[in-house]
Amino acid sequence: MKPRLALVASTSALALAGCAAETTPVAVEALAQSGRSAFVCLAIDRPDPGKPGVMRSLPITDCSYGTVESSTDYEVDAKDGGRATLPHLYGLVTQTTRGEVAVVDLTTESSLIVDRDTGTPAPSFLPVGAQPVDIVATPGGTASFVAVAEPGRAGIYALPSAKVLPREGCPVPSLSSWPACSLPSAPGEMLLLTDPPDTDGNVRSSCDAGPPPYDVEPTTPGDPPGAFVDDVCATSNGSLAMEGGGRQKLLVTLPDLGGFVVIDAQKLLEHEDYKDGGFAACDVERWVPLHVSLPPAAPPDEPPPGDVSCAQPAAAAGPEQAFDKARPAGLALSGDRLFIADLDAPVIHVVDLPTPCEPREQPPLLPASTLDPGRVVTTRRLAVSQASPPEFNRYLYAVDAGDGSVMVFDVSDDVSDDASSRSPISRENPDWNPFQPPDRIRLPAPVRDLAIVQREVPRSLPATGVVPRGIRCSPLPELRTCDSSVTSCDLETLFRTSTDRDSGAGPLKLRGTFAYMALTNGQVAIVDIDDLDAACRGPERQSVRAGCEADASPSSPPLETSGEASCNVVLPHAVRSESYIVASDGSGQIEPGVQGLPILYDRSGAVVPLSGESPKMRATLPSEGAAPDLALAVGVQREAIASSDSAESELDERGLVLRSGGPQHALTMNLEDPRVHIANETWNVTYEGVLTSITRASVAFDENLHLRGADARFCRRGVQSLTSVAAQLKAAGVPEGEAETRAEQLADFAQITSELPDEDATYWNSVDPAVCSFDTCNAKYGSVITSRPALRIVEAYEDHLELERTDEVGFAACCFAGSVQLGIRAGGQWVVRSNGAGFLHHVIADPAGGYCRNSCDTRLSRLNGRVVHTPRDGHVTDGDVGAFINPMFRFAVTGGVPEQDMQFRFTTQGAFTPLALDLAGISDTPELQPQSIQLVPATGQLAVTDGSVQGLFLLSSRDVSVTRRYR
């Protein structure tokens, strides 16, 4: 099938060492709707310059980064019998709508896409049947295999490498050029596996050949004598036996049938039934139906008794436990264990594969969602890491088919097989970042595919030139640093961050194990799994506030680290930062902080100078042990926060920033997990501020003088009633009488913001003048809205508010007919809002009583937007009643006599920027649909295919960049 060519490229010769035809290098939009890719390493030897060249397939690792200008240049060494010294790396990319496989020469600098038929103006590739869904290549490059899901002709095509490149005088390939076999159902993903030889090196011809000793004697791996010398048009398909290592098998999933088959790859390549597009039924040596085995559904957890100050979230039932059959999807192989995603059932199948002929299904992994336990979580793509010392942990990454997030499973050898160990890993301290689900990685767009890469960036010992590998960086100051003046040193110091941060451990130095995730928006995000330099990325003096395990002793020497603000700059199974987390690295403000210190304004907008009589915003101090050296990044500087009082002013200076002009308002940023700082925002902290305005929902007084609206959603707006506040105070240990009194002061209140009916409205003829009239209502409700009466909220529900029964409530109900608009304000508290996140809270409707209460879920405990004013003007410690904390920062407001709508303002900086590569940003079209990402072992690059018109991208794993693009 020939697509219309957008632009016709110029012609140049691709004479494969004298045996190839003139071909057209296609440089513009030749590739379209690319799917999966595979890679082979091929060379053209010239043992006799007068005869056609000899094609030689090689192990994929024999190819390298090396490039040449011409596609015909294999750097043949005449002194070595005409042997090619620079084999070319070829990419085979499925074209899903054309039913073809494109061949891309990745070694030539001219970026040629090989055109198999130069007699037509449009690019021509290798025909393989409609809907190619996967492609794999043998390790030695002898052949590739393509699975096609063409309706009525589902099967597998074998592409001998000897036939994939054009050869002079040879026919253009057609469907009948390839060995092919048919499948009973449309295939899914495939793997090439090896059935190992016995102890004598013999291999078995099929899975049914019986126990050892096997029936086929070993073949010496290497070049077949005289291969293809006289076989110019490659009537021989090659021998997989020459690759060594055992008998190669194809493992092919059949999603519609709920299992997978094992097929002998060599038989498909050479058997008479399959040659010339024979398309006889594939000889299935093993059929493995997959089972859906789920543990019994666990009963919902009982809520803890006695605590009425918060609401237990509703316990959702687990997903339905009966599933008819599996629907296999993505595959991942780790040693002798095969993991298979399932698109229909909430399992990831685990199959032991001591050999491809002896598969044994084991208890499955159990995808689930902590935030939505009732959802059936299925999966579609998988990737598994290698075990790395010292713990030798191994992790499986699985893409949630529902929302495109990624779950992580610990599949290390020593993990038990109970149900809890087969569930997704949950993050420690999920309250640090409540914006991320606790049991998965959620990215800006759904993940389409992912690959796990293990990388090393070796450093040589200056004195000896020895290059150690797999060494973990250490910041311990007592270690002996390696430099040119010493012959003995501690290798762990080789990888430390340099003083100017231009080398060593850093955000762009990827040394260890990382996940690369291709997103549907065209980005490739990078997630840390096991960074060998993680210990050297962090603060020089550790503290609990920075997410470290403990505060450093004041007498201990500083660590030799990157000097970053958090111990969790690098965090396993979390997105990687693209920058150092420091106050300034020369490119702007990076560390979370503020652009300027907070400023207090009165209701009119005038600045209120900091004095003994004014309210003060203070950073809260740690509640236990000696206070660490607290600081706040302000612009590009870090300013110290006083943890002791110098007694040089009339103020208690603790928790304030000290400048030459006097103490200044302050706060501290939460640095346990810098990823929580998702945006730079302007924040307002307003005394008795409006936490929510109800202007669109239909809310009106009912017959009980409750404010009721079916779509009001008062709990979801964070409303806090007198009853709720009293319960919280009592739970905090406040005596009952004092708790009731303070609750009267701190409960939310409603202010009606609607306009009164016009004076001449007929409504006023229907009211009882002894209760209200236009004049009496106008006296109270015709004035400035902020001075209107406060209607105290005694209890709040999702659809109505119970108000304190006073004459004021009845009067308000008389003044306003029908729906009213409301402003809900916090009583005696400062309301914290931003221009982006808005008002944060963790109020939910109690599942049993329906009233609004803070959630008991500790993961949400930092979602707060209220600060209780502390009348005493002095320092406040974490955990005090007046200590405020949200996910981003913490502070308290003390002293003075605050007035309604008095407001602190500040703007945060240092939002976390994930390390990602925007493929759409470097393309000349926003149409980008990544389909797959995989490692190219020959070069260490990553190949990303695009389902639109962008073709194939090669990404460098060294410096996170696009090295080449083929389309």
mmCIF file of C-alpha atoms in Angstrom, residues 259-470:
data_model
loop_
_atom_site.group_PDB
_atom_site.id
_atom_site.type_symbol
_atom_site.label_atom_id
_atom_site.label_comp_id
_atom_site.label_asym_id
_atom_site.label_seq_id
_atom_site.Cartn_x
_atom_site.Cartn_y
_atom_site.Cartn_z
ATOM 1 C CA GLY A 259 -4.259 -16.803 27.409
ATOM 2 C CA PHE A 260 -1.000 -17.134 25.522
ATOM 3 C CA VAL A 261 0.651 -19.597 23.162
ATOM 4 C CA VAL A 262 4.243 -20.737 22.763
ATOM 5 C CA ILE A 263 5.455 -21.195 19.163
ATOM 6 C CA ASP A 264 8.829 -22.388 17.918
ATOM 7 C CA ALA A 265 10.468 -19.435 16.148
ATOM 8 C CA GLN A 266 12.889 -21.548 14.086
ATOM 9 C CA LYS A 267 10.105 -23.770 12.789
ATOM 10 C CA LEU A 268 8.127 -20.717 11.687
ATOM 11 C CA LEU A 269 11.207 -19.402 9.917
ATOM 12 C CA GLU A 270 12.099 -22.574 8.001
ATOM 13 C CA HIS A 271 9.137 -24.995 7.760
ATOM 14 C CA GLU A 272 7.692 -25.700 4.310
ATOM 15 C CA ASP A 273 4.127 -25.085 5.538
ATOM 16 C CA TYR A 274 4.921 -21.483 6.312
ATOM 17 C CA LYS A 275 7.320 -20.431 3.543
ATOM 18 C CA ASP A 276 6.298 -17.951 0.868
ATOM 19 C CA GLY A 277 3.406 -16.663 2.948
ATOM 20 C CA GLY A 278 2.012 -20.180 3.444
ATOM 21 C CA PHE A 279 -0.110 -19.045 6.387
ATOM 22 C CA ALA A 280 -0.814 -22.546 7.689
ATOM 23 C CA ALA A 281 -1.941 -22.701 11.301
ATOM 24 C CA CYS A 282 0.866 -21.926 13.725
ATOM 25 C CA ASP A 283 2.204 -25.023 15.477
ATOM 26 C CA VAL A 284 1.231 -24.198 19.053
ATOM 27 C CA GLU A 285 3.527 -26.090 21.391
ATOM 28 C CA ARG A 286 1.933 -24.740 24.579
ATOM 29 C CA TRP A 287 -1.456 -23.143 25.174
ATOM 30 C CA VAL A 288 -1.733 -21.480 28.569
ATOM 31 C CA PRO A 289 -5.179 -20.205 29.589
ATOM 32 C CA LEU A 290 -4.773 -17.570 32.274
ATOM 33 C CA HIS A 291 -6.876 -17.715 35.408
ATOM 34 C CA VAL A 292 -8.361 -14.886 37.419
ATOM 35 C CA SER A 293 -7.717 -15.830 41.028
ATOM 36 C CA LEU A 294 -8.769 -13.209 43.555
ATOM 37 C CA PRO A 295 -8.669 -13.462 47.344
ATOM 38 C CA PRO A 296 -11.959 -13.170 49.229
ATOM 39 C CA ALA A 297 -13.175 -9.599 49.558
ATOM 40 C CA ALA A 298 -12.089 -8.141 52.887
ATOM 41 C CA PRO A 299 -14.861 -6.614 55.025
ATOM 42 C CA PRO A 300 -14.663 -2.825 55.392
ATOM 43 C CA ASP A 301 -12.700 -1.557 58.355
ATOM 44 C CA GLU A 302 -14.721 -0.690 61.424
ATOM 45 C CA PRO A 303 -14.373 2.968 62.435
ATOM 46 C CA PRO A 304 -12.599 3.522 65.760
ATOM 47 C CA PRO A 305 -15.120 4.084 68.551
ATOM 48 C CA GLY A 306 -15.622 7.254 70.524
ATOM 49 C CA ASP A 307 -14.108 10.006 68.355
ATOM 50 C CA VAL A 308 -16.865 12.362 67.186
ATOM 51 C CA SER A 309 -14.480 15.230 66.350
ATOM 52 C CA CYS A 310 -13.875 13.835 62.873
ATOM 53 C CA ALA A 311 -15.708 11.708 60.344
ATOM 54 C CA GLN A 312 -14.549 8.349 59.080
ATOM 55 C CA PRO A 313 -14.745 8.236 55.261
ATOM 56 C CA ALA A 314 -17.343 5.839 53.929
ATOM 57 C CA ALA A 315 -15.924 2.331 53.573
ATOM 58 C CA ALA A 316 -16.327 1.248 49.974
ATOM 59 C CA ALA A 317 -16.761 -2.402 49.143
ATOM 60 C CA GLY A 318 -14.061 -4.099 47.112
ATOM 61 C CA PRO A 319 -14.577 -4.754 43.415
ATOM 62 C CA GLU A 320 -16.766 -7.574 42.194
ATOM 63 C CA GLN A 321 -14.914 -10.832 42.781
ATOM 64 C CA ALA A 322 -16.160 -12.903 39.836
ATOM 65 C CA PHE A 323 -14.570 -12.523 36.392
ATOM 66 C CA ASP A 324 -15.241 -14.869 33.515
ATOM 67 C CA LYS A 325 -11.794 -14.896 31.973
ATOM 68 C CA ALA A 326 -8.581 -13.009 31.549
ATOM 69 C CA ARG A 327 -7.728 -10.564 28.782
ATOM 70 C CA PRO A 328 -3.933 -10.425 28.622
ATOM 71 C CA ALA A 329 -2.236 -7.175 27.644
ATOM 72 C CA GLY A 330 1.308 -5.942 28.363
ATOM 73 C CA LEU A 331 4.215 -8.268 29.145
ATOM 74 C CA ALA A 332 7.309 -7.902 31.326
ATOM 75 C CA LEU A 333 9.931 -10.587 31.919
ATOM 76 C CA SER A 334 12.244 -10.702 34.904
ATOM 77 C CA GLY A 335 14.512 -13.727 34.986
ATOM 78 C CA ASP A 336 12.246 -16.750 35.107
ATOM 79 C CA ARG A 337 9.117 -14.784 35.999
ATOM 80 C CA LEU A 338 6.681 -13.404 33.452
ATOM 81 C CA PHE A 339 4.202 -10.684 34.377
ATOM 82 C CA ILE A 340 1.098 -10.206 32.214
ATOM 83 C CA ALA A 341 -1.232 -7.222 32.474
ATOM 84 C CA ASP A 342 -4.969 -7.809 32.223
ATOM 85 C CA LEU A 343 -7.419 -5.394 30.560
ATOM 86 C CA ASP A 344 -10.558 -6.977 32.051
ATOM 87 C CA ALA A 345 -9.710 -8.369 35.478
ATOM 88 C CA PRO A 346 -8.049 -6.653 38.472
ATOM 89 C CA VAL A 347 -4.992 -8.902 38.404
ATOM 90 C CA ILE A 348 -1.500 -8.981 36.965
ATOM 91 C CA HIS A 349 -0.781 -12.585 36.120
ATOM 92 C CA VAL A 350 2.481 -14.072 37.361
ATOM 93 C CA VAL A 351 3.879 -17.046 35.450
ATOM 94 C CA ASP A 352 6.995 -18.983 36.418
ATOM 95 C CA LEU A 353 8.991 -19.785 33.287
ATOM 96 C CA PRO A 354 11.938 -22.033 34.087
ATOM 97 C CA THR A 355 11.700 -22.683 30.348
ATOM 98 C CA PRO A 356 9.122 -21.488 27.794
ATOM 99 C CA CYS A 357 7.890 -25.083 27.668
ATOM 100 C CA GLU A 358 7.075 -25.366 31.388
ATOM 101 C CA PRO A 359 4.950 -22.329 32.317
ATOM 102 C CA ARG A 360 3.353 -22.418 35.774
ATOM 103 C CA GLU A 361 0.883 -19.721 36.810
ATOM 104 C CA GLN A 362 1.357 -18.354 40.326
ATOM 105 C CA PRO A 363 -0.861 -16.180 42.559
ATOM 106 C CA PRO A 364 -1.358 -12.867 40.760
ATOM 107 C CA LEU A 365 -0.540 -9.342 41.780
ATOM 108 C CA LEU A 366 -3.602 -7.356 42.830
ATOM 109 C CA PRO A 367 -4.005 -3.862 41.357
ATOM 110 C CA ALA A 368 -6.283 -1.655 43.463
ATOM 111 C CA SER A 369 -6.958 1.973 44.342
ATOM 112 C CA THR A 370 -6.729 3.294 47.888
ATOM 113 C CA LEU A 371 -8.775 6.366 46.994
ATOM 114 C CA ASP A 372 -11.452 4.384 45.159
ATOM 115 C CA PRO A 373 -11.556 0.874 46.644
ATOM 116 C CA GLY A 374 -14.707 -0.034 44.735
ATOM 117 C CA ARG A 375 -13.139 0.526 41.318
ATOM 118 C CA VAL A 376 -12.045 -2.466 39.245
ATOM 119 C CA VAL A 377 -8.434 -1.563 38.455
ATOM 120 C CA THR A 378 -7.070 -3.146 35.297
ATOM 121 C CA THR A 379 -3.699 -2.724 33.599
ATOM 122 C CA ARG A 380 -2.288 -2.497 30.079
ATOM 123 C CA ARG A 381 1.489 -1.859 30.026
ATOM 124 C CA LEU A 382 4.221 -3.193 32.316
ATOM 125 C CA ALA A 383 7.934 -2.744 32.970
ATOM 126 C CA VAL A 384 10.149 -4.427 35.553
ATOM 127 C CA SER A 385 13.473 -3.342 37.039
ATOM 128 C CA GLN A 386 16.595 -5.385 37.571
ATOM 129 C CA ALA A 387 17.612 -6.277 41.098
ATOM 130 C CA SER A 388 20.369 -3.980 42.327
ATOM 131 C CA PRO A 389 22.561 -4.205 45.433
ATOM 132 C CA PRO A 390 22.646 -3.944 48.342
ATOM 133 C CA GLU A 391 18.990 -4.885 48.952
ATOM 134 C CA PHE A 392 18.469 -6.481 45.505
ATOM 135 C CA ASN A 393 14.934 -5.125 45.314
ATOM 136 C CA ARG A 394 13.003 -5.517 42.098
ATOM 137 C CA TYR A 395 9.949 -3.453 41.156
ATOM 138 C CA LEU A 396 7.173 -3.878 38.624
ATOM 139 C CA TYR A 397 5.596 -0.734 37.177
ATOM 140 C CA ALA A 398 2.034 -1.136 35.850
ATOM 141 C CA VAL A 399 -0.063 1.405 33.937
ATOM 142 C CA ASP A 400 -3.620 1.699 35.246
ATOM 143 C CA ALA A 401 -5.838 1.203 32.194
ATOM 144 C CA GLY A 402 -8.520 3.387 33.750
ATOM 145 C CA ASP A 403 -6.739 6.661 34.499
ATOM 146 C CA GLY A 404 -3.226 6.214 33.099
ATOM 147 C CA SER A 405 -1.514 6.458 36.473
ATOM 148 C CA VAL A 406 1.245 4.017 37.422
ATOM 149 C CA MET A 407 1.238 1.498 40.264
ATOM 150 C CA VAL A 408 4.420 0.016 41.721
ATOM 151 C CA PHE A 409 4.707 -3.544 43.035
ATOM 152 C CA ASP A 410 7.597 -4.991 45.002
ATOM 153 C CA VAL A 411 8.422 -8.228 43.184
ATOM 154 C CA SER A 412 11.718 -8.924 44.909
ATOM 155 C CA ASP A 413 12.603 -12.552 45.431
ATOM 156 C CA ASP A 414 12.088 -12.426 49.215
ATOM 157 C CA VAL A 415 8.599 -10.871 49.176
ATOM 158 C CA SER A 416 5.863 -13.086 50.594
ATOM 159 C CA ASP A 417 2.875 -14.064 48.467
ATOM 160 C CA ASP A 418 0.099 -12.972 50.859
ATOM 161 C CA ALA A 419 -2.509 -10.612 49.433
ATOM 162 C CA SER A 420 -1.129 -7.474 51.105
ATOM 163 C CA SER A 421 2.337 -8.091 49.632
ATOM 164 C CA ARG A 422 0.812 -8.462 46.188
ATOM 165 C CA SER A 423 -0.864 -5.039 46.324
ATOM 166 C CA PRO A 424 0.602 -1.737 45.094
ATOM 167 C CA ILE A 425 3.229 -0.085 47.259
ATOM 168 C CA SER A 426 1.958 2.880 49.274
ATOM 169 C CA ARG A 427 4.110 5.930 49.919
ATOM 170 C CA GLU A 428 5.407 6.559 53.403
ATOM 171 C CA ASN A 429 4.113 9.795 54.931
ATOM 172 C CA PRO A 430 1.327 10.344 52.393
ATOM 173 C CA ASP A 431 0.232 13.421 54.376
ATOM 174 C CA TRP A 432 3.326 15.257 53.103
ATOM 175 C CA ASN A 433 1.779 15.401 49.642
ATOM 176 C CA PRO A 434 -1.984 14.825 49.712
ATOM 177 C CA PHE A 435 -2.238 15.985 46.081
ATOM 178 C CA GLN A 436 -0.760 12.650 44.954
ATOM 179 C CA PRO A 437 -2.588 9.330 45.459
ATOM 180 C CA PRO A 438 -0.808 7.314 48.149
ATOM 181 C CA ASP A 439 -0.501 4.146 46.058
ATOM 182 C CA ARG A 440 0.421 5.324 42.568
ATOM 183 C CA ILE A 441 2.303 7.862 40.487
ATOM 184 C CA ARG A 442 0.011 10.369 38.826
ATOM 185 C CA LEU A 443 1.494 12.518 36.073
ATOM 186 C CA PRO A 444 0.149 15.545 34.158
ATOM 187 C CA ALA A 445 -1.254 13.247 31.461
ATOM 188 C CA PRO A 446 -1.998 9.503 31.256
ATOM 189 C CA VAL A 447 0.957 7.188 30.672
ATOM 190 C CA ARG A 448 0.870 5.470 27.287
ATOM 191 C CA ASP A 449 3.922 3.255 27.730
ATOM 192 C CA LEU A 450 6.964 2.984 29.954
ATOM 193 C CA ALA A 451 10.453 1.508 30.075
ATOM 194 C CA ILE A 452 12.856 0.965 32.941
ATOM 195 C CA VAL A 453 16.501 1.751 32.306
ATOM 196 C CA GLN A 454 19.575 0.983 34.379
ATOM 197 C CA ARG A 455 22.388 3.455 33.731
ATOM 198 C CA GLU A 456 25.927 4.015 34.908
ATOM 199 C CA VAL A 457 28.076 7.109 34.483
ATOM 200 C CA PRO A 458 31.516 5.731 35.369
ATOM 201 C CA ARG A 459 34.267 7.832 36.919
ATOM 202 C CA SER A 460 37.921 6.787 36.900
ATOM 203 C CA LEU A 461 40.196 7.012 39.902
ATOM 204 C CA PRO A 462 42.517 9.973 39.241
ATOM 205 C CA ALA A 463 45.634 8.179 40.439
ATOM 206 C CA THR A 464 45.112 4.751 38.850
ATOM 207 C CA GLY A 465 42.613 5.155 36.016
ATOM 208 C CA VAL A 466 40.509 2.308 37.423
ATOM 209 C CA VAL A 467 36.797 2.737 36.612
ATOM 210 C CA PRO A 468 34.591 1.397 39.436
ATOM 211 C CA ARG A 469 30.935 0.681 38.700
ATOM 212 C CA GLY A 470 27.804 0.408 40.801
#
